mmCIF file with all atom_site columns, C-alpha atoms in Angstrom:
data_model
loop_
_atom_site.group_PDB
_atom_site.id
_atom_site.type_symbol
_atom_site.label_atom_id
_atom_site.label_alt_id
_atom_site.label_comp_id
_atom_site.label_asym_id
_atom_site.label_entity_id
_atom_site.label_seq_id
_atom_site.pdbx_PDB_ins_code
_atom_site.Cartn_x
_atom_site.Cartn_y
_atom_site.Cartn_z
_atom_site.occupancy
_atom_site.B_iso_or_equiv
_atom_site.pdbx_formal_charge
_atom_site.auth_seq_id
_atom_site.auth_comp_id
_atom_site.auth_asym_id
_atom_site.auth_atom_id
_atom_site.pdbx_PDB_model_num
ATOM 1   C CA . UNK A 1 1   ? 96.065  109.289 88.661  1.00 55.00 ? 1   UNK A CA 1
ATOM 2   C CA . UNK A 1 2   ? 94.725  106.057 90.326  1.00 58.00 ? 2   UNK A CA 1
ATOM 3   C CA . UNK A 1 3   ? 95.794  102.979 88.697  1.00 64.00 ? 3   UNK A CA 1
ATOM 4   C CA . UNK A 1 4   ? 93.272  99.949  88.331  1.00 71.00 ? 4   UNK A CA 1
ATOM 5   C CA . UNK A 1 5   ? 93.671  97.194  90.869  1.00 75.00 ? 5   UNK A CA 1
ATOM 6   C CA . UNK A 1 6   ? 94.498  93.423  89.910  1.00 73.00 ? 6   UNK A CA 1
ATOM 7   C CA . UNK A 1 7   ? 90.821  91.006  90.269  1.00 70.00 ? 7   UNK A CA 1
ATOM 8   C CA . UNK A 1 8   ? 91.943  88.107  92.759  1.00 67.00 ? 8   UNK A CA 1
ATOM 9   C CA . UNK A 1 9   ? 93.798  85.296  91.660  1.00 65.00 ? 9   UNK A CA 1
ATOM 10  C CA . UNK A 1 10  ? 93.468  81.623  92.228  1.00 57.00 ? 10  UNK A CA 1
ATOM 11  C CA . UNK A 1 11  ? 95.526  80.114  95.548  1.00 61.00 ? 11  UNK A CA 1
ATOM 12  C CA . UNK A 1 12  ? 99.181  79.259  94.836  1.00 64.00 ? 12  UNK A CA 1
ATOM 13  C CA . UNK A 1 13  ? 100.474 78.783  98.668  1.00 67.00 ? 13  UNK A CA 1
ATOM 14  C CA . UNK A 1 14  ? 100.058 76.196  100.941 1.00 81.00 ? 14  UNK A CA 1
ATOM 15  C CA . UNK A 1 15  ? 100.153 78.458  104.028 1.00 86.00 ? 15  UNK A CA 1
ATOM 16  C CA . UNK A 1 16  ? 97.277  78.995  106.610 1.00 94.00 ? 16  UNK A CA 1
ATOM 17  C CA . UNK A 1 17  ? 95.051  81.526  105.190 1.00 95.00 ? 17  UNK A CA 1
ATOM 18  C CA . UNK A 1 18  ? 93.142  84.403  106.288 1.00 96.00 ? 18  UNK A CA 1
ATOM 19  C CA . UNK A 1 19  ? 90.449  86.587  104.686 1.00 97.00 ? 19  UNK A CA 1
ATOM 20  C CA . UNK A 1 20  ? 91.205  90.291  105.018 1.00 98.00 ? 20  UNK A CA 1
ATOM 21  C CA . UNK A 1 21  ? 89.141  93.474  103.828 1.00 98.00 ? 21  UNK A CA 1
ATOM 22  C CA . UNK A 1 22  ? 90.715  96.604  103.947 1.00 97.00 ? 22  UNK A CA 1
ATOM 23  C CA . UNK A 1 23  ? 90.440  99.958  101.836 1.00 98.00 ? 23  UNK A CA 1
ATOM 24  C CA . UNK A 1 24  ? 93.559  100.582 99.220  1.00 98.00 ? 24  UNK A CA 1
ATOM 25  C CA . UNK A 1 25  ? 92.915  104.026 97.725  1.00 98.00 ? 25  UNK A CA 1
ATOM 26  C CA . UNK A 1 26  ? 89.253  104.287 98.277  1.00 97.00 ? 26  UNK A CA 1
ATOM 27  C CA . UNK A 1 27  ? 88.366  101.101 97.292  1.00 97.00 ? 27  UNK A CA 1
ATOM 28  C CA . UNK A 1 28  ? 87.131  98.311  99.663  1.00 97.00 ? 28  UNK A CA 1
ATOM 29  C CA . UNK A 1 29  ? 89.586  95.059  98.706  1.00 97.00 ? 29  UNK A CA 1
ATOM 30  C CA . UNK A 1 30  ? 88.749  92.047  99.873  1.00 97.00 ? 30  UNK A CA 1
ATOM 31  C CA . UNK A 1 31  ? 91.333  88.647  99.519  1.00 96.00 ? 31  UNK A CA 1
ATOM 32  C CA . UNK A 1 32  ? 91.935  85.381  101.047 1.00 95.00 ? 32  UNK A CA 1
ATOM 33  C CA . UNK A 1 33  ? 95.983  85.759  101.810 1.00 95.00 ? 33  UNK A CA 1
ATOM 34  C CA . UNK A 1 34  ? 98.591  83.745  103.083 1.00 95.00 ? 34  UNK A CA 1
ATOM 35  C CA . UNK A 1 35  ? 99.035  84.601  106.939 1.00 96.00 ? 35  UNK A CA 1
ATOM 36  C CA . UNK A 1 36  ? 102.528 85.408  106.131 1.00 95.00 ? 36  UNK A CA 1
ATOM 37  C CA . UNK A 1 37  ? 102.265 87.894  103.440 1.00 96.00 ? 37  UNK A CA 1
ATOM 38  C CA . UNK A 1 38  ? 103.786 90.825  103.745 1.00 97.00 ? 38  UNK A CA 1
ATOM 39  C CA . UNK A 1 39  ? 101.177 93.913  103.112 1.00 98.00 ? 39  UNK A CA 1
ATOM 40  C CA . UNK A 1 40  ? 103.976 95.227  100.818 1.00 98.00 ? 40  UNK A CA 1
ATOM 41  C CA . UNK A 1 41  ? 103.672 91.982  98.911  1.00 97.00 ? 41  UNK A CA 1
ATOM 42  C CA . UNK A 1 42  ? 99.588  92.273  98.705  1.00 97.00 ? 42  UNK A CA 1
ATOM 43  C CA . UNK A 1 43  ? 99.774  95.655  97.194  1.00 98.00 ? 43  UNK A CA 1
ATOM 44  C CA . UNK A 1 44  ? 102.711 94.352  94.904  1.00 97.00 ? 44  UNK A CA 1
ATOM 45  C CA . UNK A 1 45  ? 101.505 90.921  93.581  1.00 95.00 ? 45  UNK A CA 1
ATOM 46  C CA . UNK A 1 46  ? 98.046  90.773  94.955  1.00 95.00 ? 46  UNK A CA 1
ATOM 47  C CA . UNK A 1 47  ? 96.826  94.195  93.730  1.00 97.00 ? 47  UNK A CA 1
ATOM 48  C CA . UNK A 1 48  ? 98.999  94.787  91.099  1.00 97.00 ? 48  UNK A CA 1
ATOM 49  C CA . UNK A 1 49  ? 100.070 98.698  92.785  1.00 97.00 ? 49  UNK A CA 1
ATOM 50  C CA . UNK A 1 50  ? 103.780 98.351  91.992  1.00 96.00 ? 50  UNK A CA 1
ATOM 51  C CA . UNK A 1 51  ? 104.523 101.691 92.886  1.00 96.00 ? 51  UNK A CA 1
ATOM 52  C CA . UNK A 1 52  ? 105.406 100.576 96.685  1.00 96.00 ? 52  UNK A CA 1
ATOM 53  C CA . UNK A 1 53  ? 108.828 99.315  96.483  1.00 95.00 ? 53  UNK A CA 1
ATOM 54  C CA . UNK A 1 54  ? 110.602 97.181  98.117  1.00 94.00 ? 54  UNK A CA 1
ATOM 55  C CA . UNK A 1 55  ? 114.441 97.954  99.177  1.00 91.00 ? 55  UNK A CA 1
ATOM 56  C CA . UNK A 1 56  ? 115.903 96.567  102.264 1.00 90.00 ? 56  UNK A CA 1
ATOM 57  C CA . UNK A 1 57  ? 112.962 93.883  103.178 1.00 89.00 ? 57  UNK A CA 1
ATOM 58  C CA . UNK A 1 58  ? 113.780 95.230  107.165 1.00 91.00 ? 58  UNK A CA 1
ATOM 59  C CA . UNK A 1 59  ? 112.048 98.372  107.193 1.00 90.00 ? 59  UNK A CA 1
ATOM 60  C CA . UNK A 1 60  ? 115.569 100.020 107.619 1.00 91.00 ? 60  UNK A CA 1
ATOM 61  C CA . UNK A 1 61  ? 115.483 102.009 103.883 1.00 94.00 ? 61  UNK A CA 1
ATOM 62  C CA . UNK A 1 62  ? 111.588 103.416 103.189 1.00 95.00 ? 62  UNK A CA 1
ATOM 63  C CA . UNK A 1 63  ? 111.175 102.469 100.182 1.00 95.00 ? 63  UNK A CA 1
ATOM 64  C CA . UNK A 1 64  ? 107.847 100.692 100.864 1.00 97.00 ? 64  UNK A CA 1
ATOM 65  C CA . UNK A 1 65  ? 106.220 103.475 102.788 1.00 98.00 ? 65  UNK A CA 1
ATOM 66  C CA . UNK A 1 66  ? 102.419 103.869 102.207 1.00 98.00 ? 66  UNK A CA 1
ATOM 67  C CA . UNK A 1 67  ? 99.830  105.660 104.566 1.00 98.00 ? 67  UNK A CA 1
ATOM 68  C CA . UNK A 1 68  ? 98.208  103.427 106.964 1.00 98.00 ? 68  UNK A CA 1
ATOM 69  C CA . UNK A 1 69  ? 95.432  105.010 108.444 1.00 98.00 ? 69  UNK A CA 1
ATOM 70  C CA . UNK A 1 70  ? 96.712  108.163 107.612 1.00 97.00 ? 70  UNK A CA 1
ATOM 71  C CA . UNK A 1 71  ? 100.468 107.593 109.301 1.00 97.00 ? 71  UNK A CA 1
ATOM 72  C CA . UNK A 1 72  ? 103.179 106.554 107.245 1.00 97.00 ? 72  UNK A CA 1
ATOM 73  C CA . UNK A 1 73  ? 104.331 102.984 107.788 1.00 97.00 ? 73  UNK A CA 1
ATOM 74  C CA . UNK A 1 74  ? 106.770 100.477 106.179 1.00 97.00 ? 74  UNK A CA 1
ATOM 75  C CA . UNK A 1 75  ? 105.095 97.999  104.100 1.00 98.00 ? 75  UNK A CA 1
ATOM 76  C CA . UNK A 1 76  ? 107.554 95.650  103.963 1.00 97.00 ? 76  UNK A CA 1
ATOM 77  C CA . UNK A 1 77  ? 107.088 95.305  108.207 1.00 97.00 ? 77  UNK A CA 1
ATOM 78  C CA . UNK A 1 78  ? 103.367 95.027  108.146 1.00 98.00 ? 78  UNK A CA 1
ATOM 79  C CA . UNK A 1 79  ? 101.279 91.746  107.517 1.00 98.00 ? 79  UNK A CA 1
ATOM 80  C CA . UNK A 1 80  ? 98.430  92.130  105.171 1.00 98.00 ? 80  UNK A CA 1
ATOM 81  C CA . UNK A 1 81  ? 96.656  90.364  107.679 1.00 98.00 ? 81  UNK A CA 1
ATOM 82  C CA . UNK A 1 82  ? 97.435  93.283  110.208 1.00 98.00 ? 82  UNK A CA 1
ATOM 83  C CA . UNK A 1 83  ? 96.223  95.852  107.711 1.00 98.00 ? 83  UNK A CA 1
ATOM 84  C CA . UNK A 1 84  ? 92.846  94.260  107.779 1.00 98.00 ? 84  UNK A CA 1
ATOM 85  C CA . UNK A 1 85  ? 90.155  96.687  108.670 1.00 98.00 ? 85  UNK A CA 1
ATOM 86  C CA . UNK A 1 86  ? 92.461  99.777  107.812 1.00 98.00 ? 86  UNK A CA 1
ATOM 87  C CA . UNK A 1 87  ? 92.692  102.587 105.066 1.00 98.00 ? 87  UNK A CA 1
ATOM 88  C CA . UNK A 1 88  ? 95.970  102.204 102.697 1.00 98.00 ? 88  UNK A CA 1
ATOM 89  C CA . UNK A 1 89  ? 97.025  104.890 100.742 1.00 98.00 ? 89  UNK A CA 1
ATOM 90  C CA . UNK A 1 90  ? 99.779  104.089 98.110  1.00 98.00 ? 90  UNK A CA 1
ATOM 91  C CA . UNK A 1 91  ? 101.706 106.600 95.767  1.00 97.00 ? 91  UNK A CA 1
ATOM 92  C CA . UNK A 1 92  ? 99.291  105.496 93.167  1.00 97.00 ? 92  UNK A CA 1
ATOM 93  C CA . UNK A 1 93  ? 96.686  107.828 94.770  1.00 97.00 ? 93  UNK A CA 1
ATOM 94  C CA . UNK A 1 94  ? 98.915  110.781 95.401  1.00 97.00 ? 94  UNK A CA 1
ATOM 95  C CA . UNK A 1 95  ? 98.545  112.515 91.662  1.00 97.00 ? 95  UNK A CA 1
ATOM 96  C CA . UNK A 1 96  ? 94.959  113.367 90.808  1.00 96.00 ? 96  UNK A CA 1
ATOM 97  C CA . UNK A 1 97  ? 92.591  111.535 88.553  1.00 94.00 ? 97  UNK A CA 1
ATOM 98  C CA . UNK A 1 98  ? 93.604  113.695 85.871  1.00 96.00 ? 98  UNK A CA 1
ATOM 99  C CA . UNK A 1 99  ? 97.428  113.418 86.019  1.00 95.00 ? 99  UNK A CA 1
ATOM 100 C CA . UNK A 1 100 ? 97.720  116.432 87.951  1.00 97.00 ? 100 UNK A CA 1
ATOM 101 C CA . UNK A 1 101 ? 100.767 115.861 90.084  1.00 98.00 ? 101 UNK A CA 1
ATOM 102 C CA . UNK A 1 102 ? 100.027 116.280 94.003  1.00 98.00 ? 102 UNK A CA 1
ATOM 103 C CA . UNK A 1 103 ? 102.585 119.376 95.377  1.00 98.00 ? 103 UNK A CA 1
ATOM 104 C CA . UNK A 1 104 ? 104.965 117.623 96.645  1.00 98.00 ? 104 UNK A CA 1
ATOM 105 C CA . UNK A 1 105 ? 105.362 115.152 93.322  1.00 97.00 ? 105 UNK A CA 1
ATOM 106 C CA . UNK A 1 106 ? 105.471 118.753 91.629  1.00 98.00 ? 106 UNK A CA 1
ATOM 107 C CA . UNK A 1 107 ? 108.113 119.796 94.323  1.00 97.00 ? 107 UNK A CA 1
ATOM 108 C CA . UNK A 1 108 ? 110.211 116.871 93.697  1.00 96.00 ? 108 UNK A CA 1
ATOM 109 C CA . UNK A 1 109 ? 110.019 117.719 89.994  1.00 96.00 ? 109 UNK A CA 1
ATOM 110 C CA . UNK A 1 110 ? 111.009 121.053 89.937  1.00 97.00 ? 110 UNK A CA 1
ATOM 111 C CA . UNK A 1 111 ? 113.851 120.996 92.549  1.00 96.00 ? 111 UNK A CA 1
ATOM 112 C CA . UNK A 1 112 ? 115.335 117.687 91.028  1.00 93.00 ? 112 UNK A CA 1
ATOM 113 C CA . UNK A 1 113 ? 114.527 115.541 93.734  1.00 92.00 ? 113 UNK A CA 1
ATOM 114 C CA . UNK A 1 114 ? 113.828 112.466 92.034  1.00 89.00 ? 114 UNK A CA 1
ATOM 115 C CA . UNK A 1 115 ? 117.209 111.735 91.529  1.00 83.00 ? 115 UNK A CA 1
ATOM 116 C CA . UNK A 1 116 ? 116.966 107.212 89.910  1.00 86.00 ? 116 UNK A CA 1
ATOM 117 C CA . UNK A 1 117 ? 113.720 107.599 91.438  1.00 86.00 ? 117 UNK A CA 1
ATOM 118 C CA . UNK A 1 118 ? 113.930 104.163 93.280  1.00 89.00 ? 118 UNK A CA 1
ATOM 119 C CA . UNK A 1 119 ? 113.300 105.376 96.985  1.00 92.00 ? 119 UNK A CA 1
ATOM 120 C CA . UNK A 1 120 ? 110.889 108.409 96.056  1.00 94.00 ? 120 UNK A CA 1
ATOM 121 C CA . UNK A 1 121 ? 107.418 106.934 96.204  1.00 96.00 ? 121 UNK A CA 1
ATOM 122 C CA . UNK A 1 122 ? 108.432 106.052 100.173 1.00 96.00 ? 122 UNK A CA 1
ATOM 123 C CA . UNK A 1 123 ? 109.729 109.642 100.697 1.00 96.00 ? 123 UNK A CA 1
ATOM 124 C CA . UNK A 1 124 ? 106.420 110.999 98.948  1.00 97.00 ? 124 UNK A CA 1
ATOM 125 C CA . UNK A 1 125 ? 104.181 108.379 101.238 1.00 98.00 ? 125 UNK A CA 1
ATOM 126 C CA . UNK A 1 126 ? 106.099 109.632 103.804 1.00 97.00 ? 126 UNK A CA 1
ATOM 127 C CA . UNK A 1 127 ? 106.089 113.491 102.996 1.00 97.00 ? 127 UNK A CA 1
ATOM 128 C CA . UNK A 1 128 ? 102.557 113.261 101.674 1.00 98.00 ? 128 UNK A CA 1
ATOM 129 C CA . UNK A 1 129 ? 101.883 111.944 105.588 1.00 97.00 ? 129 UNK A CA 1
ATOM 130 C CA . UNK A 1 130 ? 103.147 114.494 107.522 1.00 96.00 ? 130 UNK A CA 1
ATOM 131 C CA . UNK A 1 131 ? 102.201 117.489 105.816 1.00 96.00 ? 131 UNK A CA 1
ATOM 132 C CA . UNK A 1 132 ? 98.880  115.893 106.343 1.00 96.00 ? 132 UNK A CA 1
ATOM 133 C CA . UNK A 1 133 ? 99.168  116.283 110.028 1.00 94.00 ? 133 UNK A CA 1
ATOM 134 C CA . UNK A 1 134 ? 97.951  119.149 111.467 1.00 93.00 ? 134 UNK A CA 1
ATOM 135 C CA . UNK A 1 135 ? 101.141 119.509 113.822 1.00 92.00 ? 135 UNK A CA 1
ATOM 136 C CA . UNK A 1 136 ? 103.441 122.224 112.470 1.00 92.00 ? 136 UNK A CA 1
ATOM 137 C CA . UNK A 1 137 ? 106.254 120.852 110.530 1.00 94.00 ? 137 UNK A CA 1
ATOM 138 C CA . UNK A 1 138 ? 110.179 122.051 111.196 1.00 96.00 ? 138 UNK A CA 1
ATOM 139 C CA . UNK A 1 139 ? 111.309 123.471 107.313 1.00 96.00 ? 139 UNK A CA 1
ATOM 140 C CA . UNK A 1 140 ? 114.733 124.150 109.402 1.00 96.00 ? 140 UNK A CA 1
ATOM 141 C CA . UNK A 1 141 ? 117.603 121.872 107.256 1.00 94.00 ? 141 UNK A CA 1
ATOM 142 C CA . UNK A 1 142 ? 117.749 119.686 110.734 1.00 96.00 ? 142 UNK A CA 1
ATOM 143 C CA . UNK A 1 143 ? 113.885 119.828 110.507 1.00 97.00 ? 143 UNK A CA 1
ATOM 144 C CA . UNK A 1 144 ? 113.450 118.133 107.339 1.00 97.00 ? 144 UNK A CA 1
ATOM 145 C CA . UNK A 1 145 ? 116.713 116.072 107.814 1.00 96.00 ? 145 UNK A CA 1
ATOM 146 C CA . UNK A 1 146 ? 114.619 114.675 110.554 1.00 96.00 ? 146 UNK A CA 1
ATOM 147 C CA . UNK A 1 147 ? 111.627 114.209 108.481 1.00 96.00 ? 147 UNK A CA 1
ATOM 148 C CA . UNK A 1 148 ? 113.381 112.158 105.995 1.00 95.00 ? 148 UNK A CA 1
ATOM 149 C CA . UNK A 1 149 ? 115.635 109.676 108.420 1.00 94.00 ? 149 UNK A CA 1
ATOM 150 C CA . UNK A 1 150 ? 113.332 107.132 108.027 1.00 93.00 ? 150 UNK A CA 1
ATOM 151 C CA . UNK A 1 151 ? 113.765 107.319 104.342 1.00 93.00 ? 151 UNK A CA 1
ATOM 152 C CA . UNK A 1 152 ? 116.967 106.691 102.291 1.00 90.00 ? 152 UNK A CA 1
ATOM 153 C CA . UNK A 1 153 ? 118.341 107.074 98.964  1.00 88.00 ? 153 UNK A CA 1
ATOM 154 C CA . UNK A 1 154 ? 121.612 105.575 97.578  1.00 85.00 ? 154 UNK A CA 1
ATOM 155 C CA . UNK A 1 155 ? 121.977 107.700 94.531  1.00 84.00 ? 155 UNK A CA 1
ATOM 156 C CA . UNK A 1 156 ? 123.433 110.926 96.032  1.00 70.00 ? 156 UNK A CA 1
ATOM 157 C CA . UNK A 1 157 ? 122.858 113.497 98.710  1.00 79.00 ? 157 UNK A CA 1
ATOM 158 C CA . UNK A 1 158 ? 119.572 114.926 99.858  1.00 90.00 ? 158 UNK A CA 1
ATOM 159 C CA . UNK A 1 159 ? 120.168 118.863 98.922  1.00 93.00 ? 159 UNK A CA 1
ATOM 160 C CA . UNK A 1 160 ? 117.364 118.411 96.408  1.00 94.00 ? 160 UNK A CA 1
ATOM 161 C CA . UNK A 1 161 ? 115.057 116.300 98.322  1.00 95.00 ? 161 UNK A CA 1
ATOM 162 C CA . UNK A 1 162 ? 115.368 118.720 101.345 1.00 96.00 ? 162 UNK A CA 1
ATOM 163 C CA . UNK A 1 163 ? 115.017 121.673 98.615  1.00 96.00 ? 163 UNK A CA 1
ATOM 164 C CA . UNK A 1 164 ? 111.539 119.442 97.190  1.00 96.00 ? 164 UNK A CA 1
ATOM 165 C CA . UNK A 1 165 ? 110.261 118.984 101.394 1.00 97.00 ? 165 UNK A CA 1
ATOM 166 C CA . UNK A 1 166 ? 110.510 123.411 101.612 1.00 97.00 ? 166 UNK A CA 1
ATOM 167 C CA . UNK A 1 167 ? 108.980 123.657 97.845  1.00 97.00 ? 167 UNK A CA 1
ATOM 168 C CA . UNK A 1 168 ? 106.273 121.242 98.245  1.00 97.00 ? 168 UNK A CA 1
ATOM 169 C CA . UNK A 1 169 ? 105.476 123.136 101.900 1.00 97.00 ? 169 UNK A CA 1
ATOM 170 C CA . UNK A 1 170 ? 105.255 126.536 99.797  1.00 97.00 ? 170 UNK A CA 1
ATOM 171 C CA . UNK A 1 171 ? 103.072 125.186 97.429  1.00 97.00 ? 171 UNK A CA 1
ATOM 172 C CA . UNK A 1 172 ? 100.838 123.770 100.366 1.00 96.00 ? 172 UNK A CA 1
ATOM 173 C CA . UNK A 1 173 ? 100.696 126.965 102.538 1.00 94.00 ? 173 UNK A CA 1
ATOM 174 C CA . UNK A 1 174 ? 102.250 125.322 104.803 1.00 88.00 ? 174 UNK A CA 1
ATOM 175 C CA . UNK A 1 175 ? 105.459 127.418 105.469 1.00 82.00 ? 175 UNK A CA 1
#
Protein backbone atom coordinates (compact mmCIF):
# COMPACT_ATOMS: atom_id res chain seq x y z
CA UNK A 1 0.00 0.00 0.00
CA UNK A 2 1.69 3.37 -0.89
CA UNK A 3 0.55 6.19 1.11
CA UNK A 4 0.02 9.74 -0.57
CA UNK A 5 2.82 12.20 -0.07
CA UNK A 6 2.36 15.72 1.73
CA UNK A 7 2.29 18.90 -1.33
CA UNK A 8 5.18 21.34 -0.10
CA UNK A 9 4.68 23.70 2.50
CA UNK A 10 5.50 27.32 2.88
CA UNK A 11 9.25 28.15 4.55
CA UNK A 12 9.26 28.17 8.37
CA UNK A 13 13.29 28.16 8.99
CA UNK A 14 15.67 30.66 8.72
CA UNK A 15 18.52 28.30 7.74
CA UNK A 16 20.50 28.32 4.38
CA UNK A 17 18.50 26.44 1.96
CA UNK A 18 18.99 24.03 -0.70
CA UNK A 19 16.76 22.60 -3.45
CA UNK A 20 16.89 18.82 -3.60
CA UNK A 21 15.08 16.25 -6.04
CA UNK A 22 15.19 12.84 -5.24
CA UNK A 23 12.78 9.75 -5.84
CA UNK A 24 10.70 8.54 -2.49
CA UNK A 25 8.81 5.41 -3.58
CA UNK A 26 8.69 5.98 -7.25
CA UNK A 27 7.86 9.33 -7.22
CA UNK A 28 10.22 12.21 -8.24
CA UNK A 29 9.99 14.85 -5.00
CA UNK A 30 11.26 17.92 -5.36
CA UNK A 31 11.66 20.64 -2.08
CA UNK A 32 13.55 23.61 -1.08
CA UNK A 33 14.97 22.27 2.57
CA UNK A 34 16.85 23.56 5.27
CA UNK A 35 20.63 22.45 4.78
CA UNK A 36 20.38 20.89 8.10
CA UNK A 37 17.47 18.67 7.81
CA UNK A 38 17.77 15.45 8.57
CA UNK A 39 16.43 13.08 5.52
CA UNK A 40 14.54 11.27 8.35
CA UNK A 41 12.91 14.58 9.12
CA UNK A 42 11.97 15.25 5.19
CA UNK A 43 10.22 11.99 4.91
CA UNK A 44 8.60 12.69 8.44
CA UNK A 45 7.40 16.36 8.29
CA UNK A 46 8.16 17.24 4.75
CA UNK A 47 6.44 14.25 3.07
CA UNK A 48 4.19 13.30 5.51
CA UNK A 49 5.68 9.17 5.37
CA UNK A 50 5.58 8.69 9.14
CA UNK A 51 6.29 5.23 8.96
CA UNK A 52 10.26 5.93 9.33
CA UNK A 53 10.77 6.38 12.92
CA UNK A 54 12.87 7.97 14.77
CA UNK A 55 14.51 6.28 18.08
CA UNK A 56 17.91 7.14 19.20
CA UNK A 57 18.54 10.39 16.80
CA UNK A 58 22.47 8.70 16.53
CA UNK A 59 21.92 6.05 14.18
CA UNK A 60 22.80 3.61 17.11
CA UNK A 61 18.94 1.88 17.30
CA UNK A 62 17.46 1.44 13.40
CA UNK A 63 14.53 2.60 13.78
CA UNK A 64 14.78 5.06 10.85
CA UNK A 65 16.13 2.64 8.32
CA UNK A 66 14.87 3.16 4.71
CA UNK A 67 16.58 1.91 1.39
CA UNK A 68 18.84 4.34 -0.13
CA UNK A 69 19.67 3.37 -3.41
CA UNK A 70 18.80 0.05 -2.72
CA UNK A 71 21.16 -0.34 0.68
CA UNK A 72 19.70 0.14 3.90
CA UNK A 73 20.75 3.32 5.67
CA UNK A 74 19.82 5.27 8.86
CA UNK A 75 17.71 8.16 8.19
CA UNK A 76 18.21 9.88 11.08
CA UNK A 77 22.32 10.13 9.91
CA UNK A 78 21.64 11.26 6.42
CA UNK A 79 20.96 14.96 5.26
CA UNK A 80 18.13 15.35 2.89
CA UNK A 81 20.44 17.36 1.10
CA UNK A 82 22.79 14.22 0.73
CA UNK A 83 19.90 12.13 -0.52
CA UNK A 84 19.53 14.45 -3.42
CA UNK A 85 19.72 12.67 -6.69
CA UNK A 86 19.00 9.17 -4.99
CA UNK A 87 16.10 6.52 -4.87
CA UNK A 88 14.38 6.25 -1.20
CA UNK A 89 12.41 3.48 -0.40
CA UNK A 90 10.37 3.75 2.90
CA UNK A 91 8.19 0.98 4.64
CA UNK A 92 5.32 2.73 3.07
CA UNK A 93 6.23 0.99 -0.24
CA UNK A 94 6.97 -2.42 1.13
CA UNK A 95 3.09 -3.85 1.10
CA UNK A 96 1.55 -3.81 -2.35
CA UNK A 97 -0.91 -1.38 -3.80
CA UNK A 98 -3.55 -3.58 -2.79
CA UNK A 99 -2.72 -4.20 0.90
CA UNK A 100 -1.04 -7.29 0.16
CA UNK A 101 1.63 -7.54 2.80
CA UNK A 102 5.31 -7.96 1.26
CA UNK A 103 6.82 -11.62 2.77
CA UNK A 104 8.64 -10.53 5.19
CA UNK A 105 5.66 -8.06 6.74
CA UNK A 106 3.70 -11.51 6.38
CA UNK A 107 6.71 -13.26 8.17
CA UNK A 108 6.72 -10.87 10.94
CA UNK A 109 2.98 -11.48 11.27
CA UNK A 110 2.80 -14.94 11.50
CA UNK A 111 5.86 -15.67 13.74
CA UNK A 112 4.92 -12.72 16.17
CA UNK A 113 7.62 -10.58 15.35
CA UNK A 114 6.11 -7.35 15.68
CA UNK A 115 6.26 -7.39 19.17
CA UNK A 116 5.03 -2.86 20.23
CA UNK A 117 5.94 -2.56 16.75
CA UNK A 118 8.08 0.64 17.35
CA UNK A 119 11.50 -0.57 15.78
CA UNK A 120 9.90 -2.91 12.99
CA UNK A 121 9.58 -0.69 9.96
CA UNK A 122 13.72 -0.25 10.37
CA UNK A 123 14.14 -4.06 10.73
CA UNK A 124 11.73 -4.54 7.60
CA UNK A 125 13.82 -1.58 5.59
CA UNK A 126 16.56 -3.36 6.67
CA UNK A 127 15.43 -7.07 5.97
CA UNK A 128 13.54 -5.97 2.89
CA UNK A 129 17.38 -4.72 1.79
CA UNK A 130 19.27 -7.58 2.08
CA UNK A 131 17.16 -10.19 0.84
CA UNK A 132 17.25 -7.90 -2.09
CA UNK A 133 20.88 -8.52 -2.59
CA UNK A 134 21.82 -11.09 -4.66
CA UNK A 135 24.65 -12.29 -2.13
CA UNK A 136 23.49 -15.39 -0.26
CA UNK A 137 22.19 -14.62 3.10
CA UNK A 138 23.42 -16.72 6.47
CA UNK A 139 19.68 -18.18 7.97
CA UNK A 140 22.26 -19.73 10.71
CA UNK A 141 20.86 -18.08 14.36
CA UNK A 142 24.49 -16.15 14.32
CA UNK A 143 23.58 -15.38 10.63
CA UNK A 144 20.55 -13.49 11.18
CA UNK A 145 21.77 -12.26 14.67
CA UNK A 146 24.21 -10.55 12.45
CA UNK A 147 21.70 -9.31 10.08
CA UNK A 148 19.75 -7.60 12.68
CA UNK A 149 22.74 -5.82 14.92
CA UNK A 150 22.18 -2.80 13.34
CA UNK A 151 18.63 -2.91 14.41
CA UNK A 152 17.22 -2.94 18.00
CA UNK A 153 14.17 -3.47 19.86
CA UNK A 154 13.51 -2.71 23.58
CA UNK A 155 10.39 -4.71 24.05
CA UNK A 156 11.83 -8.25 24.45
CA UNK A 157 14.13 -10.75 22.83
CA UNK A 158 14.56 -11.43 19.16
CA UNK A 159 13.40 -15.35 19.05
CA UNK A 160 10.48 -14.15 16.94
CA UNK A 161 12.15 -11.65 14.83
CA UNK A 162 14.95 -14.22 14.03
CA UNK A 163 11.95 -16.88 13.56
CA UNK A 164 10.15 -13.84 10.99
CA UNK A 165 14.09 -13.30 9.07
CA UNK A 166 13.96 -17.67 8.30
CA UNK A 167 9.97 -17.38 7.49
CA UNK A 168 10.11 -14.42 5.35
CA UNK A 169 13.39 -16.25 3.49
CA UNK A 170 10.99 -19.41 2.93
CA UNK A 171 8.41 -17.48 1.58
CA UNK A 172 11.02 -15.73 -0.80
CA UNK A 173 12.85 -18.90 -2.05
CA UNK A 174 15.48 -17.77 -0.63
CA UNK A 175 16.51 -20.58 1.86
Amino acid sequence: MTRTMKPASADRSADATVDVALTVNGETVRRTVSVRMLLSDFLRHELGLTGTHVGCEHGVCGCCTVLIDGKPGRACLTLAAQANGYSIRTIESVAAADGTLHPVQQAFKECHGLQCGYCTPGMVMNIVGRFEEPQALDLSDDGIRELLSGNLCRCTGYLNIIAAVRRAAELLGRT
